[in-house]
Amino acid sequence: MPKQSEQILEEQLITNLKKLGYQYVLLSNELALVQNLKVQLEKHNNINFSITEFDKVLNILNKGTIFEKAKTLRQKQHIVRDNGENLYFEFLNTDHWCQNQYQVTNQVTQEGKYVNRYDVTLLINGLPLVQIELKRRGLEMKEAFNQLNRYQRHSFNANYALYQYVQVFVISNGVNSKYFANNRYQDFKQTFYWTDKENKRLTNILSDFTDAFLEPCHISKMICKYIVLNEANKIPMILRPYQYYAVEALIERVKSSNKNAYVWHTTGSGKTLTSFKASQILMNLPQVHKVVFVVDRKDLDYQTAKEFNSFQEGSIDGADNTNNLVKQFTDSYSDKKGEHKSSKLIITTIQKLNTAISKLRYESKMADLKDKRIVFIFDECHRSQFGETHQRIKSYFNNSQLFGFTGTPIFADNANKNELGKRTTRDLFEDCLHKYVITDAIRDENVLKFSVEYVGRYKHKDGRETAIDIEVEDIDTRELMEDENRLTKIADYIIAHHDRKTQSKRFTAMFCVDSVKTLIKYYEIFKRRRDEGAHQLKIATIFSYANNEEDAEANGFIPEEVSVVQEPQAIYNLRPHAREKLDEFISDYNEMFGSAYSTKDSESFYNYYNDISKQVKDAKIDVLLVVNMFLTGFDSKMLNTLYVDKNLKYHGLIQAYSRTNRILNEQKSQGNIVAFRNLKNRTDEAITLFSNKDAIEVIVMQPYEDYAKEFEEAFEKLKEITPSPNDVNDLQSEDDELEFVKAFRNLMRLKNIMTSFADFTWDDLQMPEQEFEDFKSKYLDVYESTKVTKERVSILEDVDFELELIHRDEINVNYIIQLLIKLKSQNKGDIEKTKREIANLLSTETTLRSKRELIERFIEENLPLITDTDEVTSEFDRYWDKEQKLAFEKLISEEKLSKEKTEKLIEDYLFAEREPLRDDLLDLIEGEKPGVLLRKKRGDSILIRIKDFVETFINGMVG
């Protein structure tokens, strides 16, 4: 029998791993794995375990969740020996990571819910710490990712559950390879390529990837030093290659010299995690006295301390005033509980740091630190105020070393003058230690591209949606740009296109304008339009309290945010009119969210700032109106659109645009920029400055026409496989079905991108909308067929159908009821059209397919008997309640379950959104419980019945 290509790939990989120093060991099952573990731990710790002693070791290993086991792996261990003596040992040498035992095995069989065989496992000291899943060339890596997720559910947690100690997963189809941490909740988008220092990908599992990433010392180093255990989310996080190289470079710089440096990592690439890991390692170097992490806004002080503490609990106490900061510097700080805290890591704002080193009252306390080796790490070091503090720190601390992180460095072209003159990032921080620019991040799918639409008077083809009659150039007078008619047209454009841009408000948007004066006008226009019934958008706002509200220079640079830093006086810098308006708008916000914020004092305003930030992140606000605030340093994955009526330039433009391009899922395919000013040249200039001229095509999405052409080509490819929707039924094999799934999935992805363009219409395409919907129905049929239990594993089982591209939140049973009311009130000519629409939705909407039979029966049997359209909703509710009760009674009767217990379990399931445990399911059974051999089968049967009941009668009933 010929060998499969995956088997050949596996054998060649093992050969390469042996050359790197791994010892091959044949371990066919879990018992062999456990026996080998005992031998390896004894060898590593230079001890011998008796059988009872090793049972105690296994007991330690068996406790806890995946996250707790990751901690156990890294901790020193202790048991009491048979003779009563204490024995201390370790599972992993984390300090000297190369001094461990390395083995490789393959095809280990593990039995859990199902029998699984794992491809290639790397063992360190006998524990499976790296699992490699291989697919033959030509297959998608996502299939390997989905297969590992299946192992997580089915067998990794079985028996001794040693595979829960896996720290790094590797997936590969030979030519492409990626890695990720052991976090079963992550998406395929959280898988990473490995690269060299210059960001060149190393992807071949049989050569460069294995030589660089899986080399024993390197993979140990990644596990021991470059996995962060995130306490807030209880998940391990592994660093990406550019984060690894930046931290390594910083460590080497501190060890070898006192020279300063900066790291250029593009906005959205995870600078906080990089800087945390750098701070954590640097503070443990014996030559470093303190590491001080400096931010430039009070909210970032709080936010960064929170994020750092999420990476490592209690790693830091944010200094809430300068007095406490000085105490942290001098190791005399006590927290709010009165406990003394001595930490080598401090987070502070630039303002508090300035005060600490410049005020006479702190001089005597700080004097002893002047000659200590203190490392300062500046977040967002492109800010102009860092230049001033930079000078003070250098003159105050004789032995300081300064590092900066920035996504948009200051070059000569984009430097803004202050009293120190034009200062570039290189002037302040000397060398750039590592660079990871926006083109790198887009290529690696770590951030999204931008889709930029320019709305206004341009040379457009007739009939384009974006060709509205508004001024786009600030060439005449300021009055012209602030004209009420112009602003109203722009507000109406946003109202008309907001659903399209945000995918029916699944995502949220920000609208940045040029001044507080203009913002007030816009807010009042939106409010008036809402009162007139033109929209139901939730609009909120927050002003930046700069002394000069008008942003008079209009030079495209975002001014420094002083609002929540300067605290009390910031509010009083507002002109009376603007402050009254802000209070009025905050009152609207309070009414919307049941809060009680105001500008009466700095604390209330600061709380408003934090709350509005949370509501945007949770997509509870549809449009946030701003002048400067939130345009830098604010991250929200749910924000996908930026409306712009403001002159932006260079780093200000890139920073503002980058609010929209955080990776989330397949639905969020790009960051949308809608510009009501002529920013085309400025956009090109900014991209050229921060990458190069050729990068414009990489960073900015193609025009709508290009995607329409791509869609036509994809449609032709689909027709080659299945000329019509009905031909899907005649596909001969699973391989044929797989080709259809890939072809139609590509069409769905393109449609998802195209629908965000204002110009999108089905009239531009050869494929009619109805044919797309018919193919979608067949696509879902293929998906449903993969959920049916089969004797053998289907090749479609691990294919990602990306159903999130199909699901639409606004389509639910309520929506269908509205169509039924419409159906009853229509004339004969329109009835068939509405019936087709309902049938179409029942076939293609994922939330409605389970309800299809019941709704169709209501239409056929009950709807003709209703004479008054006002009665449709109540009659449907009565019908649905009756069917739900019948289905519930059938469920408990056929499965012999307790009615009360089942009702309670369903309530808990809906509330917790977690599947009930098997023991809880079996507890529902009245009478004799199943024996040990039948428990699993019986529990699975009850779970499937309950999930089907919930999916049919509860999920998707309302918006």
CSV table of N, CA, C and O in Angstrom, one decimal, residues 537-633:
chain,number,residue,atom,x,y,z
A,537,LEU,N,-29.7,56.1,15.6
A,537,LEU,CA,-28.3,55.9,16.0
A,537,LEU,C,-28.0,56.4,17.4
A,537,LEU,O,-28.5,57.5,17.8
A,538,LYS,N,-27.2,55.7,18.1
A,538,LYS,CA,-26.8,56.1,19.5
A,538,LYS,C,-25.5,57.0,19.3
A,538,LYS,O,-24.4,56.4,19.0
A,539,ILE,N,-25.6,58.3,19.4
A,539,ILE,CA,-24.5,59.2,19.2
A,539,ILE,C,-24.0,59.7,20.6
A,539,ILE,O,-24.8,60.0,21.4
A,540,ALA,N,-22.7,59.7,20.8
A,540,ALA,CA,-22.2,60.2,22.0
A,540,ALA,C,-20.9,61.0,21.7
A,540,ALA,O,-20.4,60.9,20.5
A,541,THR,N,-20.5,61.8,22.6
A,541,THR,CA,-19.3,62.7,22.3
A,541,THR,C,-18.5,62.9,23.6
A,541,THR,O,-19.0,62.8,24.7
A,542,ILE,N,-17.2,63.3,23.4
A,542,ILE,CA,-16.4,63.7,24.4
A,542,ILE,C,-15.4,64.7,23.8
A,542,ILE,O,-14.9,64.5,22.7
A,543,PHE,N,-15.1,65.9,24.5
A,543,PHE,CA,-14.3,66.9,23.9
A,543,PHE,C,-12.9,66.8,24.5
A,543,PHE,O,-12.7,66.4,25.6
A,544,SER,N,-11.9,67.2,23.7
A,544,SER,CA,-10.6,67.4,24.2
A,544,SER,C,-10.5,68.8,24.7
A,544,SER,O,-10.8,69.7,24.0
A,545,TYR,N,-9.9,69.0,25.9
A,545,TYR,CA,-9.9,70.3,26.5
A,545,TYR,C,-8.7,71.1,26.3
A,545,TYR,O,-8.1,71.6,27.1
A,546,ALA,N,-8.2,71.1,25.1
A,546,ALA,CA,-7.1,71.9,24.7
A,546,ALA,C,-7.5,73.4,24.9
A,546,ALA,O,-8.6,73.8,24.6
A,547,ASN,N,-6.5,74.2,25.3
A,547,ASN,CA,-6.8,75.7,25.4
A,547,ASN,C,-7.4,76.2,24.2
A,547,ASN,O,-8.3,77.0,24.2
A,548,ASN,N,-6.8,75.8,23.0
A,548,ASN,CA,-7.2,76.3,21.8
A,548,ASN,C,-8.2,75.3,21.2
A,548,ASN,O,-7.9,74.4,20.5
A,549,GLU,N,-9.5,75.6,21.4
A,549,GLU,CA,-10.5,74.6,21.0
A,549,GLU,C,-10.6,74.5,19.5
A,549,GLU,O,-11.0,73.5,18.9
A,550,GLU,N,-10.2,75.6,18.8
A,550,GLU,CA,-10.5,75.7,17.4
A,550,GLU,C,-9.5,74.9,16.5
A,550,GLU,O,-9.7,74.8,15.3
A,551,ASP,N,-8.4,74.3,17.2
A,551,ASP,CA,-7.4,73.6,16.4
A,551,ASP,C,-7.0,74.5,15.2
A,551,ASP,O,-6.9,74.1,14.1
A,552,ALA,N,-6.6,75.8,15.6
A,552,ALA,CA,-6.5,76.9,14.6
A,552,ALA,C,-5.5,76.6,13.5
A,552,ALA,O,-5.6,77.0,12.4
A,553,GLU,N,-4.4,75.9,13.9
A,553,GLU,CA,-3.4,75.7,12.9
A,553,GLU,C,-3.9,74.8,11.8
A,553,GLU,O,-3.4,74.9,10.7
A,554,ALA,N,-4.8,73.9,12.1
A,554,ALA,CA,-5.4,72.9,11.2
A,554,ALA,C,-4.2,72.3,10.3
A,554,ALA,O,-4.3,72.2,9.1
A,555,ASN,N,-3.2,71.9,11.0
A,555,ASN,CA,-2.0,71.5,10.3
A,555,ASN,C,-2.0,70.0,10.1
A,555,ASN,O,-1.0,69.4,9.7
A,556,GLY,N,-3.0,69.3,10.6
A,556,GLY,CA,-3.1,67.8,10.4
A,556,GLY,C,-2.5,67.0,11.5
A,556,GLY,O,-2.6,65.8,11.5
A,557,PHE,N,-1.8,67.7,12.5
A,557,PHE,CA,-1.2,66.9,13.6
A,557,PHE,C,-2.2,66.9,14.7
A,557,PHE,O,-2.9,67.9,15.0
A,558,ILE,N,-2.3,65.8,15.4
A,558,ILE,CA,-3.3,65.7,16.5
A,558,ILE,C,-2.6,66.3,17.7
A,558,ILE,O,-1.5,65.8,18.1
A,559,PRO,N,-3.1,67.3,18.3
A,559,PRO,CA,-2.5,67.9,19.5
A,559,PRO,C,-2.4,66.9,20.7
A,559,PRO,O,-3.1,66.0,20.7
A,560,GLU,N,-1.5,67.2,21.6
A,560,GLU,CA,-1.3,66.4,22.8
A,560,GLU,C,-2.6,66.4,23.6
A,560,GLU,O,-3.2,67.5,23.7
A,561,GLU,N,-3.1,65.3,24.1
A,561,GLU,CA,-4.3,65.3,24.9
A,561,GLU,C,-4.0,65.7,26.3
A,561,GLU,O,-3.2,65.0,27.0
A,562,VAL,N,-4.5,66.8,26.7
A,562,VAL,CA,-4.3,67.2,28.1
A,562,VAL,C,-5.5,67.1,29.0
A,562,VAL,O,-5.4,67.3,30.1
A,563,SER,N,-6.6,66.6,28.4
A,563,SER,CA,-7.8,66.6,29.1
A,563,SER,C,-7.8,65.9,30.4
A,563,SER,O,-8.2,66.4,31.4
A,564,VAL,N,-7.4,64.6,30.4
A,564,VAL,CA,-7.5,63.8,31.6
A,564,VAL,C,-6.2,63.8,32.3
A,564,VAL,O,-6.0,63.0,33.2
A,565,VAL,N,-5.2,64.6,31.8
A,565,VAL,CA,-3.9,64.6,32.5
A,565,VAL,C,-3.9,65.8,33.4
A,565,VAL,O,-3.5,65.8,34.6
A,566,GLN,N,-4.3,67.0,32.9
A,566,GLN,CA,-4.2,68.2,33.6
A,566,GLN,C,-5.2,68.3,34.7
A,566,GLN,O,-5.2,69.2,35.5
A,567,GLU,N,-6.1,67.4,34.7
A,567,GLU,CA,-7.1,67.2,35.7
A,567,GLU,C,-7.9,68.5,36.0
A,567,GLU,O,-8.5,69.0,35.0
A,568,PRO,N,-8.0,69.0,37.2
A,568,PRO,CA,-9.1,70.0,37.5
A,568,PRO,C,-9.1,71.2,36.5
A,568,PRO,O,-10.1,71.6,36.0
A,569,GLN,N,-7.9,71.8,36.2
A,569,GLN,CA,-7.9,73.0,35.4
A,569,GLN,C,-8.4,72.7,34.0
A,569,GLN,O,-8.8,73.7,33.3
A,570,ALA,N,-8.3,71.5,33.5
A,570,ALA,CA,-8.7,71.2,32.2
A,570,ALA,C,-10.1,71.6,31.9
A,570,ALA,O,-10.4,72.1,30.8
A,571,ILE,N,-11.0,71.3,32.8
A,571,ILE,CA,-12.4,71.6,32.6
A,571,ILE,C,-12.6,73.1,32.6
A,571,ILE,O,-13.4,73.6,31.8
A,572,TYR,N,-11.9,73.8,33.4
A,572,TYR,CA,-12.1,75.3,33.4
A,572,TYR,C,-11.5,76.0,32.3
A,572,TYR,O,-11.7,77.2,32.1
A,573,ASN,N,-10.7,75.3,31.5
A,573,ASN,CA,-10.1,75.9,30.2
A,573,ASN,C,-11.2,76.0,29.2
A,573,ASN,O,-11.1,76.8,28.2
A,574,LEU,N,-12.3,75.3,29.3
A,574,LEU,CA,-13.4,75.3,28.4
A,574,LEU,C,-14.1,76.6,28.4
A,574,LEU,O,-14.3,77.2,29.5
A,575,ARG,N,-14.5,77.1,27.3
A,575,ARG,CA,-15.3,78.3,27.3
A,575,ARG,C,-16.7,78.0,27.9
A,575,ARG,O,-17.1,76.8,27.7
A,576,PRO,N,-17.3,78.9,28.5
A,576,PRO,CA,-18.6,78.6,29.2
A,576,PRO,C,-19.6,77.9,28.3
A,576,PRO,O,-20.2,76.9,28.6
A,577,HIS,N,-19.7,78.4,27.0
A,577,HIS,CA,-20.7,77.9,26.1
A,577,HIS,C,-20.4,76.4,25.8
A,577,HIS,O,-21.2,75.5,25.9
A,578,ALA,N,-19.1,76.1,25.6
A,578,ALA,CA,-18.7,74.7,25.2
A,578,ALA,C,-18.9,73.8,26.4
A,578,ALA,O,-19.3,72.6,26.3
A,579,ARG,N,-18.6,74.3,27.6
A,579,ARG,CA,-18.8,73.4,28.8
A,579,ARG,C,-20.2,73.2,29.1
A,579,ARG,O,-20.6,72.0,29.4
A,580,GLU,N,-21.1,74.2,28.9
A,580,GLU,CA,-22.5,73.9,29.0
A,580,GLU,C,-23.0,72.9,28.0
A,580,GLU,O,-23.8,72.0,28.3
A,581,LYS,N,-22.5,73.0,26.8
A,581,LYS,CA,-22.9,72.1,25.7
A,581,LYS,C,-22.5,70.7,26.1
A,581,LYS,O,-23.2,69.7,25.9
A,582,LEU,N,-21.2,70.6,26.6
A,582,LEU,CA,-20.7,69.2,27.0
A,582,LEU,C,-21.6,68.6,28.1
A,582,LEU,O,-22.0,67.4,28.0
A,583,ASP,N,-22.0,69.4,29.1
A,583,ASP,CA,-22.8,68.9,30.1
A,583,ASP,C,-24.2,68.5,29.6
A,583,ASP,O,-24.8,67.5,30.0
A,584,GLU,N,-24.7,69.2,28.6
A,584,GLU,CA,-26.0,68.9,28.0
A,584,GLU,C,-25.8,67.6,27.2
A,584,GLU,O,-26.7,66.7,27.3
A,585,PHE,N,-24.7,67.4,26.5
A,585,PHE,CA,-24.5,66.1,25.8
A,585,PHE,C,-24.3,64.9,26.7
A,585,PHE,O,-24.7,63.8,26.4
A,586,ILE,N,-23.6,65.2,27.8
A,586,ILE,CA,-23.4,64.1,28.8
A,586,ILE,C,-24.7,63.8,29.5
A,586,ILE,O,-25.0,62.6,29.8
A,587,SER,N,-25.6,64.7,29.6
A,587,SER,CA,-27.0,64.4,30.1
A,587,SER,C,-27.7,63.5,29.2
A,587,SER,O,-28.4,62.5,29.6
A,588,ASP,N,-27.6,63.7,27.9
A,588,ASP,CA,-28.2,62.8,26.9
A,588,ASP,C,-27.6,61.4,27.0
A,588,ASP,O,-28.3,60.4,27.0
A,589,TYR,N,-26.3,61.3,27.3
A,589,TYR,CA,-25.6,60.0,27.5
A,589,TYR,C,-26.1,59.4,28.7
A,589,TYR,O,-26.4,58.2,28.7
A,590,ASN,N,-26.2,60.1,29.8
A,590,ASN,CA,-26.8,59.6,31.1
A,590,ASN,C,-28.2,59.0,30.9
A,590,ASN,O,-28.5,57.9,31.4
A,591,GLU,N,-29.0,59.7,30.1
A,591,GLU,CA,-30.3,59.2,29.8
A,591,GLU,C,-30.3,57.9,29.0
A,591,GLU,O,-31.0,56.9,29.2
A,592,MET,N,-29.3,57.8,28.1
A,592,MET,CA,-29.2,56.6,27.2
A,592,MET,C,-28.7,55.4,28.0
A,592,MET,O,-29.2,54.3,27.8
A,593,PHE,N,-27.8,55.6,29.0
A,593,PHE,CA,-27.2,54.5,29.7
A,593,PHE,C,-27.5,54.4,31.2
A,593,PHE,O,-26.9,53.6,31.9
A,594,GLY,N,-28.3,55.3,31.7
A,594,GLY,CA,-28.7,55.2,33.1
A,594,GLY,C,-27.6,55.6,34.0
A,594,GLY,O,-27.4,55.0,35.1
A,595,SER,N,-26.7,56.6,33.6
A,595,SER,CA,-25.6,57.0,34.4
A,595,SER,C,-25.8,58.4,35.0
A,595,SER,O,-26.9,59.0,34.8
A,596,ALA,N,-24.8,58.9,35.7
A,596,ALA,CA,-24.9,60.2,36.3
A,596,ALA,C,-23.6,61.0,36.2
A,596,ALA,O,-23.2,61.6,37.2
A,597,TYR,N,-23.0,61.1,35.0
A,597,TYR,CA,-21.8,61.8,34.9
A,597,TYR,C,-22.0,63.3,34.6
A,597,TYR,O,-23.1,63.7,34.2
A,598,SER,N,-20.9,64.1,34.8
A,598,SER,CA,-21.0,65.5,34.5
A,598,SER,C,-19.6,66.1,34.4
A,598,SER,O,-18.6,65.3,34.6
A,599,THR,N,-19.4,67.4,34.2
A,599,THR,CA,-18.1,68.0,34.2
A,599,THR,C,-17.9,68.8,35.5
A,599,THR,O,-17.0,69.7,35.6
A,600,LYS,N,-18.7,68.5,36.6
A,600,LYS,CA,-18.6,69.2,37.8
A,600,LYS,C,-17.2,69.1,38.5
A,600,LYS,O,-16.8,70.1,39.2
A,601,ASP,N,-16.5,68.0,38.3
A,601,ASP,CA,-15.2,67.9,38.8
A,601,ASP,C,-14.4,66.9,38.0
A,601,ASP,O,-15.0,66.2,37.1
A,602,SER,N,-13.1,66.8,38.2
A,602,SER,CA,-12.3,66.0,37.3
A,602,SER,C,-12.6,64.5,37.5
A,602,SER,O,-12.5,63.8,36.5
A,603,GLU,N,-12.9,64.1,38.7
A,603,GLU,CA,-13.2,62.7,38.9
A,603,GLU,C,-14.4,62.2,38.1
A,603,GLU,O,-14.4,61.2,37.5
A,604,SER,N,-15.5,63.0,38.1
A,604,SER,CA,-16.7,62.7,37.4
A,604,SER,C,-16.4,62.6,35.9
A,604,SER,O,-16.9,61.7,35.2
A,605,PHE,N,-15.7,63.6,35.4
A,605,PHE,CA,-15.3,63.6,34.0
A,605,PHE,C,-14.5,62.4,33.6
A,605,PHE,O,-14.7,61.8,32.6
A,606,TYR,N,-13.5,62.1,34.5
A,606,TYR,CA,-12.6,61.0,34.2
A,606,TYR,C,-13.4,59.7,34.2
A,606,TYR,O,-13.2,58.8,33.3
A,607,ASN,N,-14.4,59.5,35.1
A,607,ASN,CA,-15.3,58.4,35.1
A,607,ASN,C,-16.1,58.3,33.8
A,607,ASN,O,-16.3,57.2,33.3
A,608,TYR,N,-16.5,59.5,33.3
A,608,TYR,CA,-17.3,59.5,32.0
A,608,TYR,C,-16.4,59.1,30.9
A,608,TYR,O,-16.8,58.3,30.0
A,609,TYR,N,-15.1,59.5,30.9
A,609,TYR,CA,-14.1,59.1,29.9
A,609,TYR,C,-14.0,57.6,29.9
A,609,TYR,O,-14.0,57.0,28.8
A,610,ASN,N,-13.8,57.0,31.0
A,610,ASN,CA,-13.6,55.6,31.1
A,610,ASN,C,-14.9,54.8,30.7
A,610,ASN,O,-14.8,53.8,30.0
A,611,ASP,N,-16.1,55.3,31.0
A,611,ASP,CA,-17.3,54.7,30.7
A,611,ASP,C,-17.6,54.7,29.2
A,611,ASP,O,-18.0,53.7,28.6
A,612,ILE,N,-17.4,55.9,28.6
A,612,ILE,CA,-17.6,56.1,27.2
A,612,ILE,C,-16.7,55.2,26.4
A,612,ILE,O,-17.0,54.6,25.4
A,613,SER,N,-15.4,55.0,26.9
A,613,SER,CA,-14.4,54.1,26.3
A,613,SER,C,-15.0,52.7,26.3
A,613,SER,O,-14.9,51.9,25.3
A,614,LYS,N,-15.5,52.3,27.5
A,614,LYS,CA,-16.0,50.9,27.6
A,614,LYS,C,-17.2,50.7,26.7
A,614,LYS,O,-17.4,49.6,26.0
A,615,GLN,N,-18.1,51.7,26.6
A,615,GLN,CA,-19.3,51.5,25.7
A,615,GLN,C,-18.9,51.4,24.2
A,615,GLN,O,-19.6,50.7,23.5
A,616,VAL,N,-17.9,52.1,23.8
A,616,VAL,CA,-17.4,52.0,22.5
A,616,VAL,C,-16.8,50.6,22.2
A,616,VAL,O,-17.1,50.0,21.2
A,617,LYS,N,-16.0,50.1,23.2
A,617,LYS,CA,-15.4,48.8,23.0
A,617,LYS,C,-16.5,47.7,23.0
A,617,LYS,O,-16.3,46.7,22.4
A,618,ASP,N,-17.6,47.9,23.7
A,618,ASP,CA,-18.7,46.9,23.7
A,618,ASP,C,-19.7,47.2,22.6
A,618,ASP,O,-20.7,46.5,22.5
A,619,ALA,N,-19.4,48.1,21.7
A,619,ALA,CA,-20.3,48.4,20.5
A,619,ALA,C,-21.7,48.9,21.0
A,619,ALA,O,-22.6,48.6,20.3
A,620,LYS,N,-21.7,49.6,22.1
A,620,LYS,CA,-23.0,50.1,22.6
A,620,LYS,C,-23.3,51.5,22.0
A,620,LYS,O,-24.4,52.0,22.2
A,621,ILE,N,-22.3,52.1,21.5
A,621,ILE,CA,-22.4,53.4,20.9
A,621,ILE,C,-22.2,53.3,19.4
A,621,ILE,O,-21.3,52.6,19.0
A,622,ASP,N,-23.1,53.8,18.6
A,622,ASP,CA,-23.0,53.7,17.2
A,622,ASP,C,-21.9,54.6,16.6
A,622,ASP,O,-21.1,54.2,15.8
A,623,VAL,N,-22.0,55.9,17.0
A,623,VAL,CA,-21.0,56.9,16.4
A,623,VAL,C,-20.5,57.7,17.6
A,623,VAL,O,-21.3,58.3,18.3
A,624,LEU,N,-19.2,57.7,17.8
A,624,LEU,CA,-18.6,58.6,18.8
A,624,LEU,C,-18.0,59.8,18.1
A,624,LEU,O,-17.1,59.7,17.2
A,625,LEU,N,-18.5,61.0,18.5
A,625,LEU,CA,-18.0,62.3,17.9
A,625,LEU,C,-16.8,62.8,18.7
A,625,LEU,O,-16.9,63.0,19.9
A,626,VAL,N,-15.7,63.1,18.0
A,626,VAL,CA,-14.5,63.6,18.7
A,626,VAL,C,-13.8,64.6,17.9
A,626,VAL,O,-14.0,64.8,16.7
A,627,VAL,N,-12.9,65.4,18.6
A,627,VAL,CA,-12.0,66.3,17.9
A,627,VAL,C,-10.6,65.7,17.9
A,627,VAL,O,-10.1,65.3,16.8
A,628,ASN,N,-10.0,65.4,19.0
A,628,ASN,CA,-8.7,64.8,19.1
A,628,ASN,C,-8.7,63.5,20.0
A,628,ASN,O,-8.0,62.6,19.7
A,629,MET,N,-9.6,63.5,21.0
A,629,MET,CA,-9.6,62.4,21.9
A,629,MET,C,-9.9,61.1,21.2
A,629,MET,O,-10.6,61.1,20.2
A,630,PHE,N,-9.3,60.0,21.7
A,630,PHE,CA,-9.5,58.7,21.2
A,630,PHE,C,-8.9,58.4,19.8
A,630,PHE,O,-9.0,57.3,19.3
A,631,LEU,N,-8.3,59.4,19.2
A,631,LEU,CA,-7.7,59.2,17.9
A,631,LEU,C,-6.3,58.6,18.0
A,631,LEU,O,-5.7,58.2,17.0
A,632,THR,N,-5.7,58.6,19.2
A,632,THR,CA,-4.4,57.9,19.5
A,632,THR,C,-4.6,57.0,20.7
A,632,THR,O,-5.3,57.4,21.6
A,633,GLY,N,-3.9,55.9,20.7
A,633,GLY,CA,-3.9,55.1,22.0
A,633,GLY,C,-5.1,54.4,22.4
A,633,GLY,O,-5.2,53.8,23.4
